[in-house]
Amino acid sequence: MIDMDGNSYTVYTGEPNVHQECQKILSVPVTLDVLVNTVRITVDQQVLPWTEIDAVELVGLSGDDLSNLPTQEPPASVSFDPPPGFLWRLGGTSGISDDQYSALGGMAVDTSGFLYVADNIHGIWVYDADGNYVDNIDHNAFNNVNDVAVSTTGGGYIVASAWGNNSIFVMDYNGTILTQFGSEGNGPGQFGGFSPESVTIDLLNNIYVLDRNKDNSGNDFERVQVFDINGNFKYEWRLNEDFFSGSAIQFWAGPTPSENRIYVLGFVGGKIIEYDLQGNKLREIGEN
């Protein structure tokens, strides 16, 4: 790291090593008591055949006076010619600034009409039914939030999946984390390197998680894992489909409890698969 006067400080060195999974997140704690102007990262390409840094996140404070920290503003609305029946739109050019969306993921609506939108940099945006900014739920524990679900009966739970943590977060409606569960692996309650993929919640506050994973022999598989609201593993089922890879999961409340359904959307395969809540496949909707 290079301070405001051009002095350099080494804050981390490490030996290269090969990981079987392409995802690797390295967190470097920094204890420098100086104002830093530049961060320099040097990678020895002579040791490893291929090295790639996808992103660098810097977390810190500018000086000691916290009263001057900028407040987070919601992304600004943009103007355009709306189609018939259009209500509202927010956002525009993506980015990592506080007034921009980054990479948006899933969304959910609660019983009061509030919209929750997952953002892999900024956590979860919250808007009312008219598109007015209400809140931003973000935590230092979040790492690449990619989907969000909200309970529709009892408890007032917000559930978010974060593939960077291999975790599911359960929060109350104030955004306070009640529990976090999950780790990387292929056992019960674990998720693949870039999972969980998506999350949904049923009327009894059971959590269904779409997980893309590998077995111990390195073969790809997909599954739905089911947990109670406290993160206790209940059961799972495999998605034994050829030429299919899921990208989203959604609970649907039927006219009776026996007609409740889970839908898995495939970004590979061009179809939606319908299951009952025990994982029995009922039908396919759409095709390539």
PDB file of N, CA, C and O in Angstrom, residues 74-141:
ATOM      1  N   PRO A  74     -29.995   6.239  -2.780  1.00  0.00           N
ATOM      2  CA  PRO A  74     -30.552   5.237  -3.686  1.00  0.00           C
ATOM      3  C   PRO A  74     -30.202   5.570  -5.134  1.00  0.00           C
ATOM      4  O   PRO A  74     -29.952   6.732  -5.471  1.00  0.00           O
ATOM      5  N   PRO A  75     -30.140   4.565  -6.000  1.00  0.00           N
ATOM      6  CA  PRO A  75     -29.910   4.845  -7.419  1.00  0.00           C
ATOM      7  C   PRO A  75     -30.970   5.789  -7.966  1.00  0.00           C
ATOM      8  O   PRO A  75     -32.141   5.704  -7.625  1.00  0.00           O
ATOM      9  N   ALA A  76     -30.547   6.701  -8.803  1.00  0.00           N
ATOM     10  CA  ALA A  76     -31.436   7.733  -9.335  1.00  0.00           C
ATOM     11  C   ALA A  76     -32.358   7.163 -10.413  1.00  0.00           C
ATOM     12  O   ALA A  76     -32.017   6.206 -11.107  1.00  0.00           O
ATOM     13  N   SER A  77     -33.519   7.755 -10.539  1.00  0.00           N
ATOM     14  CA  SER A  77     -34.452   7.365 -11.582  1.00  0.00           C
ATOM     15  C   SER A  77     -33.990   7.920 -12.924  1.00  0.00           C
ATOM     16  O   SER A  77     -33.323   8.947 -13.002  1.00  0.00           O
ATOM     17  N   VAL A  78     -34.302   7.212 -13.990  1.00  0.00           N
ATOM     18  CA  VAL A  78     -33.958   7.677 -15.329  1.00  0.00           C
ATOM     19  C   VAL A  78     -35.247   7.848 -16.125  1.00  0.00           C
ATOM     20  O   VAL A  78     -36.246   7.176 -15.877  1.00  0.00           O
ATOM     21  N   SER A  79     -35.233   8.756 -17.081  1.00  0.00           N
ATOM     22  CA  SER A  79     -36.421   9.034 -17.878  1.00  0.00           C
ATOM     23  C   SER A  79     -36.332   8.324 -19.226  1.00  0.00           C
ATOM     24  O   SER A  79     -35.256   8.193 -19.810  1.00  0.00           O
ATOM     25  N   PHE A  80     -37.453   7.836 -19.715  1.00  0.00           N
ATOM     26  CA  PHE A  80     -37.540   7.190 -21.014  1.00  0.00           C
ATOM     27  C   PHE A  80     -39.011   7.092 -21.383  1.00  0.00           C
ATOM     28  O   PHE A  80     -39.890   7.418 -20.576  1.00  0.00           O
ATOM     29  N   ASP A  81     -39.293   6.689 -22.590  1.00  0.00           N
ATOM     30  CA  ASP A  81     -40.675   6.566 -23.044  1.00  0.00           C
ATOM     31  C   ASP A  81     -41.225   5.209 -22.607  1.00  0.00           C
ATOM     32  O   ASP A  81     -40.830   4.165 -23.141  1.00  0.00           O
ATOM     33  N   PRO A  82     -42.138   5.192 -21.630  1.00  0.00           N
ATOM     34  CA  PRO A  82     -42.621   3.915 -21.095  1.00  0.00           C
ATOM     35  C   PRO A  82     -43.660   3.270 -22.011  1.00  0.00           C
ATOM     36  O   PRO A  82     -44.384   3.948 -22.736  1.00  0.00           O
ATOM     37  N   PRO A  83     -43.729   1.946 -21.999  1.00  0.00           N
ATOM     38  CA  PRO A  83     -44.775   1.248 -22.757  1.00  0.00           C
ATOM     39  C   PRO A  83     -46.110   1.355 -22.032  1.00  0.00           C
ATOM     40  O   PRO A  83     -46.157   1.762 -20.868  1.00  0.00           O
ATOM     41  N   PRO A  84     -47.215   0.984 -22.664  1.00  0.00           N
ATOM     42  CA  PRO A  84     -48.527   1.030 -22.006  1.00  0.00           C
ATOM     43  C   PRO A  84     -48.540   0.168 -20.734  1.00  0.00           C
ATOM     44  O   PRO A  84     -48.017  -0.949 -20.722  1.00  0.00           O
ATOM     45  N   GLY A  85     -49.142   0.706 -19.664  1.00  0.00           N
ATOM     46  CA  GLY A  85     -49.249  -0.017 -18.413  1.00  0.00           C
ATOM     47  C   GLY A  85     -48.021   0.054 -17.526  1.00  0.00           C
ATOM     48  O   GLY A  85     -48.006  -0.508 -16.436  1.00  0.00           O
ATOM     49  N   PHE A  86     -46.988   0.755 -17.992  1.00  0.00           N
ATOM     50  CA  PHE A  86     -45.749   0.838 -17.214  1.00  0.00           C
ATOM     51  C   PHE A  86     -45.964   1.718 -15.978  1.00  0.00           C
ATOM     52  O   PHE A  86     -46.639   2.740 -16.043  1.00  0.00           O
ATOM     53  N   LEU A  87     -45.382   1.296 -14.829  1.00  0.00           N
ATOM     54  CA  LEU A  87     -45.566   2.033 -13.587  1.00  0.00           C
ATOM     55  C   LEU A  87     -44.349   2.859 -13.204  1.00  0.00           C
ATOM     56  O   LEU A  87     -44.450   4.067 -13.034  1.00  0.00           O
ATOM     57  N   TRP A  88     -43.176   2.225 -13.052  1.00  0.00           N
ATOM     58  CA  TRP A  88     -41.989   2.989 -12.675  1.00  0.00           C
ATOM     59  C   TRP A  88     -40.733   2.200 -12.973  1.00  0.00           C
ATOM     60  O   TRP A  88     -40.762   0.996 -13.184  1.00  0.00           O
ATOM     61  N   ARG A  89     -39.638   2.936 -12.996  1.00  0.00           N
ATOM     62  CA  ARG A  89     -38.328   2.342 -13.261  1.00  0.00           C
ATOM     63  C   ARG A  89     -37.275   3.104 -12.477  1.00  0.00           C
ATOM     64  O   ARG A  89     -37.332   4.327 -12.354  1.00  0.00           O
ATOM     65  N   LEU A  90     -36.283   2.365 -11.968  1.00  0.00           N
ATOM     66  CA  LEU A  90     -35.145   2.960 -11.291  1.00  0.00           C
ATOM     67  C   LEU A  90     -33.866   2.406 -11.897  1.00  0.00           C
ATOM     68  O   LEU A  90     -33.854   1.305 -12.427  1.00  0.00           O
ATOM     69  N   GLY A  91     -32.789   3.178 -11.773  1.00  0.00           N
ATOM     70  CA  GLY A  91     -31.489   2.698 -12.217  1.00  0.00           C
ATOM     71  C   GLY A  91     -31.116   3.234 -13.582  1.00  0.00           C
ATOM     72  O   GLY A  91     -31.787   4.077 -14.163  1.00  0.00           O
ATOM     73  N   GLY A  92     -30.026   2.738 -14.082  1.00  0.00           N
ATOM     74  CA  GLY A  92     -29.491   3.170 -15.363  1.00  0.00           C
ATOM     75  C   GLY A  92     -28.188   2.432 -15.602  1.00  0.00           C
ATOM     76  O   GLY A  92     -28.149   1.215 -15.596  1.00  0.00           O
ATOM     77  N   THR A  93     -27.093   3.174 -15.761  1.00  0.00           N
ATOM     78  CA  THR A  93     -25.787   2.563 -15.959  1.00  0.00           C
ATOM     79  C   THR A  93     -25.330   1.896 -14.666  1.00  0.00           C
ATOM     80  O   THR A  93     -25.376   2.490 -13.604  1.00  0.00           O
ATOM     81  N   SER A  94     -24.892   0.648 -14.776  1.00  0.00           N
ATOM     82  CA  SER A  94     -24.460  -0.069 -13.576  1.00  0.00           C
ATOM     83  C   SER A  94     -23.083   0.398 -13.133  1.00  0.00           C
ATOM     84  O   SER A  94     -22.310   0.964 -13.915  1.00  0.00           O
ATOM     85  N   GLY A  95     -22.766   0.160 -11.865  1.00  0.00           N
ATOM     86  CA  GLY A  95     -21.471   0.543 -11.316  1.00  0.00           C
ATOM     87  C   GLY A  95     -21.406   0.190  -9.848  1.00  0.00           C
ATOM     88  O   GLY A  95     -22.314  -0.435  -9.301  1.00  0.00           O
ATOM     89  N   ILE A  96     -20.341   0.597  -9.182  1.00  0.00           N
ATOM     90  CA  ILE A  96     -20.163   0.255  -7.770  1.00  0.00           C
ATOM     91  C   ILE A  96     -20.368   1.456  -6.856  1.00  0.00           C
ATOM     92  O   ILE A  96     -20.244   1.335  -5.639  1.00  0.00           O
ATOM     93  N   SER A  97     -20.686   2.619  -7.414  1.00  0.00           N
ATOM     94  CA  SER A  97     -20.921   3.801  -6.588  1.00  0.00           C
ATOM     95  C   SER A  97     -22.220   3.636  -5.805  1.00  0.00           C
ATOM     96  O   SER A  97     -23.092   2.837  -6.165  1.00  0.00           O
ATOM     97  N   ASP A  98     -22.357   4.414  -4.731  1.00  0.00           N
ATOM     98  CA  ASP A  98     -23.528   4.307  -3.873  1.00  0.00           C
ATOM     99  C   ASP A  98     -24.821   4.679  -4.577  1.00  0.00           C
ATOM    100  O   ASP A  98     -25.899   4.283  -4.146  1.00  0.00           O
ATOM    101  N   ASP A  99     -24.744   5.470  -5.656  1.00  0.00           N
ATOM    102  CA  ASP A  99     -25.957   5.874  -6.353  1.00  0.00           C
ATOM    103  C   ASP A  99     -26.192   5.043  -7.609  1.00  0.00           C
ATOM    104  O   ASP A  99     -26.940   5.433  -8.490  1.00  0.00           O
ATOM    105  N   GLN A 100     -25.544   3.867  -7.695  1.00  0.00           N
ATOM    106  CA  GLN A 100     -25.720   2.988  -8.839  1.00  0.00           C
ATOM    107  C   GLN A 100     -26.026   1.571  -8.365  1.00  0.00           C
ATOM    108  O   GLN A 100     -25.643   1.168  -7.272  1.00  0.00           O
ATOM    109  N   TYR A 101     -26.724   0.832  -9.231  1.00  0.00           N
ATOM    110  CA  TYR A 101     -26.838  -0.599  -9.008  1.00  0.00           C
ATOM    111  C   TYR A 101     -25.565  -1.261  -9.527  1.00  0.00           C
ATOM    112  O   TYR A 101     -24.953  -0.801 -10.481  1.00  0.00           O
ATOM    113  N   SER A 102     -25.230  -2.375  -8.928  1.00  0.00           N
ATOM    114  CA  SER A 102     -24.118  -3.181  -9.446  1.00  0.00           C
ATOM    115  C   SER A 102     -24.720  -4.301 -10.286  1.00  0.00           C
ATOM    116  O   SER A 102     -25.339  -4.044 -11.302  1.00  0.00           O
ATOM    117  N   ALA A 103     -24.582  -5.561  -9.858  1.00  0.00           N
ATOM    118  CA  ALA A 103     -25.202  -6.681 -10.565  1.00  0.00           C
ATOM    119  C   ALA A 103     -26.439  -7.105  -9.786  1.00  0.00           C
ATOM    120  O   ALA A 103     -26.331  -7.676  -8.707  1.00  0.00           O
ATOM    121  N   LEU A 104     -27.606  -6.795 -10.324  1.00  0.00           N
ATOM    122  CA  LEU A 104     -28.853  -7.117  -9.634  1.00  0.00           C
ATOM    123  C   LEU A 104     -29.176  -8.596  -9.786  1.00  0.00           C
ATOM    124  O   LEU A 104     -28.908  -9.201 -10.823  1.00  0.00           O
ATOM    125  N   GLY A 105     -29.754  -9.169  -8.712  1.00  0.00           N
ATOM    126  CA  GLY A 105     -30.133 -10.574  -8.735  1.00  0.00           C
ATOM    127  C   GLY A 105     -31.622 -10.735  -8.575  1.00  0.00           C
ATOM    128  O   GLY A 105     -32.417 -10.066  -9.236  1.00  0.00           O
ATOM    129  N   GLY A 106     -32.041 -11.595  -7.640  1.00  0.00           N
ATOM    130  CA  GLY A 106     -33.454 -11.858  -7.450  1.00  0.00           C
ATOM    131  C   GLY A 106     -34.162 -10.750  -6.699  1.00  0.00           C
ATOM    132  O   GLY A 106     -33.547  -9.833  -6.147  1.00  0.00           O
ATOM    133  N   MET A 107     -35.497 -10.838  -6.688  1.00  0.00           N
ATOM    134  CA  MET A 107     -36.304  -9.850  -5.980  1.00  0.00           C
ATOM    135  C   MET A 107     -37.507 -10.542  -5.355  1.00  0.00           C
ATOM    136  O   MET A 107     -37.868 -11.656  -5.726  1.00  0.00           O
ATOM    137  N   ALA A 108     -38.118  -9.858  -4.389  1.00  0.00           N
ATOM    138  CA  ALA A 108     -39.291 -10.403  -3.701  1.00  0.00           C
ATOM    139  C   ALA A 108     -40.141  -9.245  -3.206  1.00  0.00           C
ATOM    140  O   ALA A 108     -39.651  -8.126  -3.007  1.00  0.00           O
ATOM    141  N   VAL A 109     -41.436  -9.519  -2.990  1.00  0.00           N
ATOM    142  CA  VAL A 109     -42.386  -8.521  -2.492  1.00  0.00           C
ATOM    143  C   VAL A 109     -43.043  -9.068  -1.236  1.00  0.00           C
ATOM    144  O   VAL A 109     -43.464 -10.226  -1.204  1.00  0.00           O
ATOM    145  N   ASP A 110     -43.125  -8.233  -0.172  1.00  0.00           N
ATOM    146  CA  ASP A 110     -43.770  -8.695   1.058  1.00  0.00           C
ATOM    147  C   ASP A 110     -45.266  -8.368   1.029  1.00  0.00           C
ATOM    148  O   ASP A 110     -45.788  -7.814   0.050  1.00  0.00           O
ATOM    149  N   THR A 111     -45.963  -8.709   2.098  1.00  0.00           N
ATOM    150  CA  THR A 111     -47.414  -8.535   2.134  1.00  0.00           C
ATOM    151  C   THR A 111     -47.836  -7.075   2.178  1.00  0.00           C
ATOM    152  O   THR A 111     -49.005  -6.764   1.934  1.00  0.00           O
ATOM    153  N   SER A 112     -46.907  -6.169   2.497  1.00  0.00           N
ATOM    154  CA  SER A 112     -47.216  -4.738   2.510  1.00  0.00           C
ATOM    155  C   SER A 112     -46.870  -4.059   1.190  1.00  0.00           C
ATOM    156  O   SER A 112     -47.027  -2.844   1.062  1.00  0.00           O
ATOM    157  N   GLY A 113     -46.395  -4.826   0.232  1.00  0.00           N
ATOM    158  CA  GLY A 113     -46.083  -4.277  -1.079  1.00  0.00           C
ATOM    159  C   GLY A 113     -44.685  -3.719  -1.215  1.00  0.00           C
ATOM    160  O   GLY A 113     -44.374  -3.098  -2.236  1.00  0.00           O
ATOM    161  N   PHE A 114     -43.820  -3.939  -0.223  1.00  0.00           N
ATOM    162  CA  PHE A 114     -42.443  -3.472  -0.334  1.00  0.00           C
ATOM    163  C   PHE A 114     -41.635  -4.430  -1.202  1.00  0.00           C
ATOM    164  O   PHE A 114     -41.743  -5.662  -1.074  1.00  0.00           O
ATOM    165  N   LEU A 115     -40.830  -3.864  -2.083  1.00  0.00           N
ATOM    166  CA  LEU A 115     -40.008  -4.627  -3.017  1.00  0.00           C
ATOM    167  C   LEU A 115     -38.582  -4.716  -2.497  1.00  0.00           C
ATOM    168  O   LEU A 115     -37.984  -3.707  -2.128  1.00  0.00           O
ATOM    169  N   TYR A 116     -38.035  -5.936  -2.483  1.00  0.00           N
ATOM    170  CA  TYR A 116     -36.653  -6.187  -2.045  1.00  0.00           C
ATOM    171  C   TYR A 116     -35.864  -6.675  -3.253  1.00  0.00           C
ATOM    172  O   TYR A 116     -36.281  -7.627  -3.924  1.00  0.00           O
ATOM    173  N   VAL A 117     -34.728  -6.037  -3.525  1.00  0.00           N
ATOM    174  CA  VAL A 117     -33.929  -6.377  -4.703  1.00  0.00           C
ATOM    175  C   VAL A 117     -32.499  -6.679  -4.268  1.00  0.00           C
ATOM    176  O   VAL A 117     -31.852  -5.846  -3.616  1.00  0.00           O
ATOM    177  N   ALA A 118     -31.999  -7.865  -4.627  1.00  0.00           N
ATOM    178  CA  ALA A 118     -30.633  -8.251  -4.279  1.00  0.00           C
ATOM    179  C   ALA A 118     -29.638  -7.583  -5.213  1.00  0.00           C
ATOM    180  O   ALA A 118     -29.852  -7.497  -6.420  1.00  0.00           O
ATOM    181  N   ASP A 119     -28.539  -7.105  -4.629  1.00  0.00           N
ATOM    182  CA  ASP A 119     -27.471  -6.433  -5.371  1.00  0.00           C
ATOM    183  C   ASP A 119     -26.153  -6.976  -4.828  1.00  0.00           C
ATOM    184  O   ASP A 119     -25.886  -6.891  -3.633  1.00  0.00           O
ATOM    185  N   ASN A 120     -25.306  -7.523  -5.700  1.00  0.00           N
ATOM    186  CA  ASN A 120     -24.127  -8.235  -5.189  1.00  0.00           C
ATOM    187  C   ASN A 120     -23.111  -7.319  -4.516  1.00  0.00           C
ATOM    188  O   ASN A 120     -22.261  -7.791  -3.759  1.00  0.00           O
ATOM    189  N   ILE A 121     -23.180  -6.021  -4.727  1.00  0.00           N
ATOM    190  CA  ILE A 121     -22.272  -5.080  -4.061  1.00  0.00           C
ATOM    191  C   ILE A 121     -22.965  -4.398  -2.885  1.00  0.00           C
ATOM    192  O   ILE A 121     -22.409  -4.296  -1.791  1.00  0.00           O
ATOM    193  N   HIS A 122     -24.194  -3.946  -3.069  1.00  0.00           N
ATOM    194  CA  HIS A 122     -24.868  -3.092  -2.083  1.00  0.00           C
ATOM    195  C   HIS A 122     -25.836  -3.831  -1.167  1.00  0.00           C
ATOM    196  O   HIS A 122     -26.544  -3.188  -0.389  1.00  0.00           O
ATOM    197  N   GLY A 123     -25.920  -5.147  -1.251  1.00  0.00           N
ATOM    198  CA  GLY A 123     -26.804  -5.880  -0.352  1.00  0.00           C
ATOM    199  C   GLY A 123     -28.209  -5.995  -0.898  1.00  0.00           C
ATOM    200  O   GLY A 123     -28.432  -6.585  -1.955  1.00  0.00           O
ATOM    201  N   ILE A 124     -29.184  -5.396  -0.197  1.00  0.00           N
ATOM    202  CA  ILE A 124     -30.586  -5.497  -0.587  1.00  0.00           C
ATOM    203  C   ILE A 124     -31.204  -4.106  -0.587  1.00  0.00           C
ATOM    204  O   ILE A 124     -31.207  -3.411   0.437  1.00  0.00           O
ATOM    205  N   TRP A 125     -31.722  -3.689  -1.733  1.00  0.00           N
ATOM    206  CA  TRP A 125     -32.465  -2.430  -1.830  1.00  0.00           C
ATOM    207  C   TRP A 125     -33.927  -2.684  -1.476  1.00  0.00           C
ATOM    208  O   TRP A 125     -34.483  -3.731  -1.825  1.00  0.00           O
ATOM    209  N   VAL A 126     -34.552  -1.706  -0.825  1.00  0.00           N
ATOM    210  CA  VAL A 126     -35.969  -1.827  -0.459  1.00  0.00           C
ATOM    211  C   VAL A 126     -36.709  -0.597  -0.991  1.00  0.00           C
ATOM    212  O   VAL A 126     -36.279   0.544  -0.757  1.00  0.00           O
ATOM    213  N   TYR A 127     -37.837  -0.835  -1.689  1.00  0.00           N
ATOM    214  CA  TYR A 127     -38.659   0.236  -2.249  1.00  0.00           C
ATOM    215  C   TYR A 127     -40.118  -0.033  -1.906  1.00  0.00           C
ATOM    216  O   TYR A 127     -40.522  -1.189  -1.715  1.00  0.00           O
ATOM    217  N   ASP A 128     -40.917   1.031  -1.853  1.00  0.00           N
ATOM    218  CA  ASP A 128     -42.346   0.834  -1.693  1.00  0.00           C
ATOM    219  C   ASP A 128     -42.975   0.575  -3.053  1.00  0.00           C
ATOM    220  O   ASP A 128     -42.284   0.562  -4.089  1.00  0.00           O
ATOM    221  N   ALA A 129     -44.304   0.372  -3.061  1.00  0.00           N
ATOM    222  CA  ALA A 129     -44.981  -0.012  -4.291  1.00  0.00           C
ATOM    223  C   ALA A 129     -44.983   1.090  -5.348  1.00  0.00           C
ATOM    224  O   ALA A 129     -45.257   0.817  -6.522  1.00  0.00           O
ATOM    225  N   ASP A 130     -44.660   2.319  -4.934  1.00  0.00           N
ATOM    226  CA  ASP A 130     -44.592   3.426  -5.885  1.00  0.00           C
ATOM    227  C   ASP A 130     -43.173   3.678  -6.377  1.00  0.00           C
ATOM    228  O   ASP A 130     -42.941   4.648  -7.116  1.00  0.00           O
ATOM    229  N   GLY A 131     -42.235   2.850  -5.954  1.00  0.00           N
ATOM    230  CA  GLY A 131     -40.859   3.012  -6.401  1.00  0.00           C
ATOM    231  C   GLY A 131     -40.044   3.967  -5.565  1.00  0.00           C
ATOM    232  O   GLY A 131     -38.934   4.347  -5.959  1.00  0.00           O
ATOM    233  N   ASN A 132     -40.557   4.364  -4.393  1.00  0.00           N
ATOM    234  CA  ASN A 132     -39.809   5.263  -3.522  1.00  0.00           C
ATOM    235  C   ASN A 132     -38.798   4.476  -2.688  1.00  0.00           C
ATOM    236  O   ASN A 132     -39.118   3.410  -2.140  1.00  0.00           O
ATOM    237  N   TYR A 133     -37.599   5.003  -2.600  1.00  0.00           N
ATOM    238  CA  TYR A 133     -36.557   4.356  -1.804  1.00  0.00           C
ATOM    239  C   TYR A 133     -36.958   4.316  -0.336  1.00  0.00           C
ATOM    240  O   TYR A 133     -37.378   5.315   0.234  1.00  0.00           O
ATOM    241  N   VAL A 134     -36.822   3.141   0.285  1.00  0.00           N
ATOM    242  CA  VAL A 134     -37.168   2.959   1.685  1.00  0.00           C
ATOM    243  C   VAL A 134     -35.942   2.673   2.533  1.00  0.00           C
ATOM    244  O   VAL A 134     -35.729   3.280   3.584  1.00  0.00           O
ATOM    245  N   ASP A 135     -35.083   1.762   2.063  1.00  0.00           N
ATOM    246  CA  ASP A 135     -33.962   1.336   2.896  1.00  0.00           C
ATOM    247  C   ASP A 135     -32.947   0.596   2.037  1.00  0.00           C
ATOM    248  O   ASP A 135     -33.250   0.161   0.914  1.00  0.00           O
ATOM    249  N   ASN A 136     -31.752   0.462   2.583  1.00  0.00           N
ATOM    250  CA  ASN A 136     -30.733  -0.415   2.015  1.00  0.00           C
ATOM    251  C   ASN A 136     -30.219  -1.308   3.135  1.00  0.00           C
ATOM    252  O   ASN A 136     -29.736  -0.818   4.152  1.00  0.00           O
ATOM    253  N   ILE A 137     -30.369  -2.614   2.967  1.00  0.00           N
ATOM    254  CA  ILE A 137     -29.914  -3.574   3.970  1.00  0.00           C
ATOM    255  C   ILE A 137     -28.560  -4.099   3.539  1.00  0.00           C
ATOM    256  O   ILE A 137     -28.448  -4.792   2.517  1.00  0.00           O
ATOM    257  N   ASP A 138     -27.546  -3.771   4.280  1.00  0.00           N
ATOM    258  CA  ASP A 138     -26.202  -4.223   3.941  1.00  0.00           C
ATOM    259  C   ASP A 138     -25.466  -4.547   5.226  1.00  0.00           C
ATOM    260  O   ASP A 138     -25.685  -3.917   6.261  1.00  0.00           O
ATOM    261  N   HIS A 139     -24.619  -5.539   5.160  1.00  0.00           N
ATOM    262  CA  HIS A 139     -23.847  -5.977   6.319  1.00  0.00           C
ATOM    263  C   HIS A 139     -22.431  -6.305   5.865  1.00  0.00           C
ATOM    264  O   HIS A 139     -22.222  -6.742   4.727  1.00  0.00           O
ATOM    265  N   ASN A 140     -21.482  -6.123   6.756  1.00  0.00           N
ATOM    266  CA  ASN A 140     -20.121  -6.532   6.447  1.00  0.00           C
ATOM    267  C   ASN A 140     -20.042  -8.030   6.170  1.00  0.00           C
ATOM    268  O   ASN A 140     -19.151  -8.496   5.456  1.00  0.00           O
ATOM    269  N   ALA A 141     -20.980  -8.792   6.748  1.00  0.00           N
ATOM    270  CA  ALA A 141     -20.988 -10.244   6.546  1.00  0.00           C
ATOM    271  C   ALA A 141     -21.412 -10.634   5.137  1.00  0.00           C
ATOM    272  O   ALA A 141     -21.106 -11.734   4.680  1.00  0.00           O
TER     273      ALA A 141
END
